[in-house]
Amino acid sequence: MRTAFYAALMPWLITLAGCNSLSSFGLPSYNANNRLLASAKNIAESPGTAIDLPRELQKLPLATYLVEIGDTISIETVSFDATIRLPGDQPVMPDGTISLGEYG
């Protein structure tokens, strides 16, 4: 009996607390005559614009980039089965070279 009472009372308590989620179920809410501010009404009534998203077939190559002193380069072998293990990220030295450890 007590559980049924609380189950019936809970939607009205939620409504009184300001939650208007009950109106989506067709139930009356505490303040069903909410009015929008003029600025909010202008935004709600303004026509929407499509977002310009990148498309797969519209890809373009990036501009040419020259590696400079201070850049960091990651070098990997072409074959995953290669026994050669190169050091990780390598900074470009002031003379324009990188160090590959025992490989020169």
mmCIF file with all atom_site columns, C-alpha atoms in Angstrom:
data_model
loop_
_atom_site.group_PDB
_atom_site.id
_atom_site.type_symbol
_atom_site.label_atom_id
_atom_site.label_alt_id
_atom_site.label_comp_id
_atom_site.label_asym_id
_atom_site.label_entity_id
_atom_site.label_seq_id
_atom_site.pdbx_PDB_ins_code
_atom_site.Cartn_x
_atom_site.Cartn_y
_atom_site.Cartn_z
_atom_site.occupancy
_atom_site.B_iso_or_equiv
_atom_site.pdbx_formal_charge
_atom_site.auth_seq_id
_atom_site.auth_comp_id
_atom_site.auth_asym_id
_atom_site.auth_atom_id
_atom_site.pdbx_PDB_model_num
ATOM 1   C CA . MET A 1 1   ? 0.000  0.000  0.000   1.00 0.00 ? 1   MET A CA 1
ATOM 2   C CA . ARG A 1 2   ? 2.773  2.389  0.972   1.00 0.00 ? 2   ARG A CA 1
ATOM 3   C CA . THR A 1 3   ? 4.756  1.596  -2.178  1.00 0.00 ? 3   THR A CA 1
ATOM 4   C CA . ALA A 1 4   ? 1.770  2.338  -4.417  1.00 0.00 ? 4   ALA A CA 1
ATOM 5   C CA . PHE A 1 5   ? 1.280  5.669  -2.651  1.00 0.00 ? 5   PHE A CA 1
ATOM 6   C CA . TYR A 1 6   ? 4.911  6.693  -3.212  1.00 0.00 ? 6   TYR A CA 1
ATOM 7   C CA . ALA A 1 7   ? 4.768  5.473  -6.827  1.00 0.00 ? 7   ALA A CA 1
ATOM 8   C CA . ALA A 1 8   ? 1.755  7.706  -7.444  1.00 0.00 ? 8   ALA A CA 1
ATOM 9   C CA . LEU A 1 9   ? 3.283  10.640 -5.570  1.00 0.00 ? 9   LEU A CA 1
ATOM 10  C CA . MET A 1 10  ? 6.726  10.533 -7.251  1.00 0.00 ? 10  MET A CA 1
ATOM 11  C CA . PRO A 1 11  ? 5.726  11.933 -10.703 1.00 0.00 ? 11  PRO A CA 1
ATOM 12  C CA . TRP A 1 12  ? 4.082  14.962 -9.085  1.00 0.00 ? 12  TRP A CA 1
ATOM 13  C CA . LEU A 1 13  ? 7.113  15.570 -6.867  1.00 0.00 ? 13  LEU A CA 1
ATOM 14  C CA . ILE A 1 14  ? 9.389  15.437 -9.891  1.00 0.00 ? 14  ILE A CA 1
ATOM 15  C CA . THR A 1 15  ? 7.120  17.873 -11.700 1.00 0.00 ? 15  THR A CA 1
ATOM 16  C CA . LEU A 1 16  ? 7.086  20.270 -8.784  1.00 0.00 ? 16  LEU A CA 1
ATOM 17  C CA . ALA A 1 17  ? 10.877 20.151 -8.678  1.00 0.00 ? 17  ALA A CA 1
ATOM 18  C CA . GLY A 1 18  ? 10.969 21.623 -12.176 1.00 0.00 ? 18  GLY A CA 1
ATOM 19  C CA . CYS A 1 19  ? 11.502 18.506 -14.264 1.00 0.00 ? 19  CYS A CA 1
ATOM 20  C CA . ASN A 1 20  ? 9.356  18.628 -17.396 1.00 0.00 ? 20  ASN A CA 1
ATOM 21  C CA . SER A 1 21  ? 10.209 15.130 -18.607 1.00 0.00 ? 21  SER A CA 1
ATOM 22  C CA . LEU A 1 22  ? 6.689  13.954 -17.787 1.00 0.00 ? 22  LEU A CA 1
ATOM 23  C CA . SER A 1 23  ? 5.281  16.088 -20.590 1.00 0.00 ? 23  SER A CA 1
ATOM 24  C CA . SER A 1 24  ? 7.022  13.814 -23.103 1.00 0.00 ? 24  SER A CA 1
ATOM 25  C CA . PHE A 1 25  ? 4.753  11.008 -21.831 1.00 0.00 ? 25  PHE A CA 1
ATOM 26  C CA . GLY A 1 26  ? 1.661  13.152 -22.323 1.00 0.00 ? 26  GLY A CA 1
ATOM 27  C CA . LEU A 1 27  ? 1.270  13.813 -18.620 1.00 0.00 ? 27  LEU A CA 1
ATOM 28  C CA . PRO A 1 28  ? 0.644  17.352 -17.449 1.00 0.00 ? 28  PRO A CA 1
ATOM 29  C CA . SER A 1 29  ? 3.616  19.086 -15.916 1.00 0.00 ? 29  SER A CA 1
ATOM 30  C CA . TYR A 1 30  ? 3.791  21.811 -13.283 1.00 0.00 ? 30  TYR A CA 1
ATOM 31  C CA . ASN A 1 31  ? 4.142  24.717 -15.674 1.00 0.00 ? 31  ASN A CA 1
ATOM 32  C CA . ALA A 1 32  ? 2.879  23.749 -19.117 1.00 0.00 ? 32  ALA A CA 1
ATOM 33  C CA . ASN A 1 33  ? 2.635  27.390 -20.295 1.00 0.00 ? 33  ASN A CA 1
ATOM 34  C CA . ASN A 1 34  ? 6.357  28.136 -20.381 1.00 0.00 ? 34  ASN A CA 1
ATOM 35  C CA . ARG A 1 35  ? 7.110  30.985 -22.747 1.00 0.00 ? 35  ARG A CA 1
ATOM 36  C CA . LEU A 1 36  ? 10.390 31.544 -24.531 1.00 0.00 ? 36  LEU A CA 1
ATOM 37  C CA . LEU A 1 37  ? 12.303 34.767 -24.261 1.00 0.00 ? 37  LEU A CA 1
ATOM 38  C CA . ALA A 1 38  ? 12.323 36.797 -27.463 1.00 0.00 ? 38  ALA A CA 1
ATOM 39  C CA . SER A 1 39  ? 15.996 35.965 -28.081 1.00 0.00 ? 39  SER A CA 1
ATOM 40  C CA . ALA A 1 40  ? 15.389 32.220 -27.565 1.00 0.00 ? 40  ALA A CA 1
ATOM 41  C CA . LYS A 1 41  ? 12.319 32.336 -29.811 1.00 0.00 ? 41  LYS A CA 1
ATOM 42  C CA . ASN A 1 42  ? 14.376 33.984 -32.586 1.00 0.00 ? 42  ASN A CA 1
ATOM 43  C CA . ILE A 1 43  ? 16.975 31.230 -32.328 1.00 0.00 ? 43  ILE A CA 1
ATOM 44  C CA . ALA A 1 44  ? 14.340 28.476 -32.301 1.00 0.00 ? 44  ALA A CA 1
ATOM 45  C CA . GLU A 1 45  ? 12.567 29.899 -35.355 1.00 0.00 ? 45  GLU A CA 1
ATOM 46  C CA . SER A 1 46  ? 15.689 30.682 -37.380 1.00 0.00 ? 46  SER A CA 1
ATOM 47  C CA . PRO A 1 47  ? 16.325 28.396 -40.360 1.00 0.00 ? 47  PRO A CA 1
ATOM 48  C CA . GLY A 1 48  ? 19.033 25.831 -39.813 1.00 0.00 ? 48  GLY A CA 1
ATOM 49  C CA . THR A 1 49  ? 22.170 25.666 -41.901 1.00 0.00 ? 49  THR A CA 1
ATOM 50  C CA . ALA A 1 50  ? 23.970 22.545 -42.998 1.00 0.00 ? 50  ALA A CA 1
ATOM 51  C CA . ILE A 1 51  ? 27.394 21.919 -41.541 1.00 0.00 ? 51  ILE A CA 1
ATOM 52  C CA . ASP A 1 52  ? 30.066 21.636 -44.215 1.00 0.00 ? 52  ASP A CA 1
ATOM 53  C CA . LEU A 1 53  ? 31.583 18.237 -43.429 1.00 0.00 ? 53  LEU A CA 1
ATOM 54  C CA . PRO A 1 54  ? 34.598 16.832 -45.246 1.00 0.00 ? 54  PRO A CA 1
ATOM 55  C CA . ARG A 1 55  ? 33.729 14.101 -47.726 1.00 0.00 ? 55  ARG A CA 1
ATOM 56  C CA . GLU A 1 56  ? 35.821 11.054 -48.598 1.00 0.00 ? 56  GLU A CA 1
ATOM 57  C CA . LEU A 1 57  ? 36.015 11.804 -52.325 1.00 0.00 ? 57  LEU A CA 1
ATOM 58  C CA . GLN A 1 58  ? 36.884 15.480 -51.829 1.00 0.00 ? 58  GLN A CA 1
ATOM 59  C CA . LYS A 1 59  ? 40.257 14.874 -50.199 1.00 0.00 ? 59  LYS A CA 1
ATOM 60  C CA . LEU A 1 60  ? 43.171 16.940 -51.439 1.00 0.00 ? 60  LEU A CA 1
ATOM 61  C CA . PRO A 1 61  ? 46.884 16.402 -50.817 1.00 0.00 ? 61  PRO A CA 1
ATOM 62  C CA . LEU A 1 62  ? 48.555 18.674 -48.295 1.00 0.00 ? 62  LEU A CA 1
ATOM 63  C CA . ALA A 1 63  ? 51.058 21.261 -49.385 1.00 0.00 ? 63  ALA A CA 1
ATOM 64  C CA . THR A 1 64  ? 54.687 20.156 -49.666 1.00 0.00 ? 64  THR A CA 1
ATOM 65  C CA . TYR A 1 65  ? 56.489 20.222 -46.325 1.00 0.00 ? 65  TYR A CA 1
ATOM 66  C CA . LEU A 1 66  ? 60.261 20.369 -46.032 1.00 0.00 ? 66  LEU A CA 1
ATOM 67  C CA . VAL A 1 67  ? 61.828 18.735 -43.008 1.00 0.00 ? 67  VAL A CA 1
ATOM 68  C CA . GLU A 1 68  ? 63.759 21.325 -41.028 1.00 0.00 ? 68  GLU A CA 1
ATOM 69  C CA . ILE A 1 69  ? 66.177 21.433 -38.125 1.00 0.00 ? 69  ILE A CA 1
ATOM 70  C CA . GLY A 1 70  ? 64.381 20.648 -34.863 1.00 0.00 ? 70  GLY A CA 1
ATOM 71  C CA . ASP A 1 71  ? 61.634 18.549 -36.477 1.00 0.00 ? 71  ASP A CA 1
ATOM 72  C CA . THR A 1 72  ? 61.106 15.047 -35.127 1.00 0.00 ? 72  THR A CA 1
ATOM 73  C CA . ILE A 1 73  ? 60.857 12.147 -37.574 1.00 0.00 ? 73  ILE A CA 1
ATOM 74  C CA . SER A 1 74  ? 59.431 8.696  -36.864 1.00 0.00 ? 74  SER A CA 1
ATOM 75  C CA . ILE A 1 75  ? 61.121 6.056  -39.008 1.00 0.00 ? 75  ILE A CA 1
ATOM 76  C CA . GLU A 1 76  ? 59.640 2.595  -39.491 1.00 0.00 ? 76  GLU A CA 1
ATOM 77  C CA . THR A 1 77  ? 60.655 -0.380 -41.617 1.00 0.00 ? 77  THR A CA 1
ATOM 78  C CA . VAL A 1 78  ? 58.520 -1.282 -44.619 1.00 0.00 ? 78  VAL A CA 1
ATOM 79  C CA . SER A 1 79  ? 58.100 -4.903 -43.601 1.00 0.00 ? 79  SER A CA 1
ATOM 80  C CA . PHE A 1 80  ? 56.682 -5.809 -40.205 1.00 0.00 ? 80  PHE A CA 1
ATOM 81  C CA . ASP A 1 81  ? 58.720 -9.023 -40.282 1.00 0.00 ? 81  ASP A CA 1
ATOM 82  C CA . ALA A 1 82  ? 62.047 -7.152 -40.569 1.00 0.00 ? 82  ALA A CA 1
ATOM 83  C CA . THR A 1 83  ? 64.658 -7.984 -37.964 1.00 0.00 ? 83  THR A CA 1
ATOM 84  C CA . ILE A 1 84  ? 65.992 -4.413 -38.057 1.00 0.00 ? 84  ILE A CA 1
ATOM 85  C CA . ARG A 1 85  ? 64.878 -2.358 -35.079 1.00 0.00 ? 85  ARG A CA 1
ATOM 86  C CA . LEU A 1 86  ? 65.360 1.359  -35.563 1.00 0.00 ? 86  LEU A CA 1
ATOM 87  C CA . PRO A 1 87  ? 65.357 3.846  -32.701 1.00 0.00 ? 87  PRO A CA 1
ATOM 88  C CA . GLY A 1 88  ? 62.052 5.669  -32.081 1.00 0.00 ? 88  GLY A CA 1
ATOM 89  C CA . ASP A 1 89  ? 61.400 9.308  -32.924 1.00 0.00 ? 89  ASP A CA 1
ATOM 90  C CA . GLN A 1 90  ? 64.516 11.071 -34.162 1.00 0.00 ? 90  GLN A CA 1
ATOM 91  C CA . PRO A 1 91  ? 65.121 14.825 -34.034 1.00 0.00 ? 91  PRO A CA 1
ATOM 92  C CA . VAL A 1 92  ? 66.748 16.442 -37.066 1.00 0.00 ? 92  VAL A CA 1
ATOM 93  C CA . MET A 1 93  ? 70.225 17.619 -36.025 1.00 0.00 ? 93  MET A CA 1
ATOM 94  C CA . PRO A 1 94  ? 71.613 21.128 -36.829 1.00 0.00 ? 94  PRO A CA 1
ATOM 95  C CA . ASP A 1 95  ? 73.581 19.635 -39.732 1.00 0.00 ? 95  ASP A CA 1
ATOM 96  C CA . GLY A 1 96  ? 70.361 18.155 -41.212 1.00 0.00 ? 96  GLY A CA 1
ATOM 97  C CA . THR A 1 97  ? 71.026 14.534 -40.268 1.00 0.00 ? 97  THR A CA 1
ATOM 98  C CA . ILE A 1 98  ? 69.334 12.059 -37.957 1.00 0.00 ? 98  ILE A CA 1
ATOM 99  C CA . SER A 1 99  ? 70.882 9.284  -35.887 1.00 0.00 ? 99  SER A CA 1
ATOM 100 C CA . LEU A 1 100 ? 69.858 5.716  -36.666 1.00 0.00 ? 100 LEU A CA 1
ATOM 101 C CA . GLY A 1 101 ? 72.103 4.175  -34.040 1.00 0.00 ? 101 GLY A CA 1
ATOM 102 C CA . GLU A 1 102 ? 74.219 1.347  -35.416 1.00 0.00 ? 102 GLU A CA 1
ATOM 103 C CA . TYR A 1 103 ? 72.690 1.765  -38.888 1.00 0.00 ? 103 TYR A CA 1
ATOM 104 C CA . GLY A 1 104 ? 74.264 5.177  -39.441 1.00 0.00 ? 104 GLY A CA 1
#
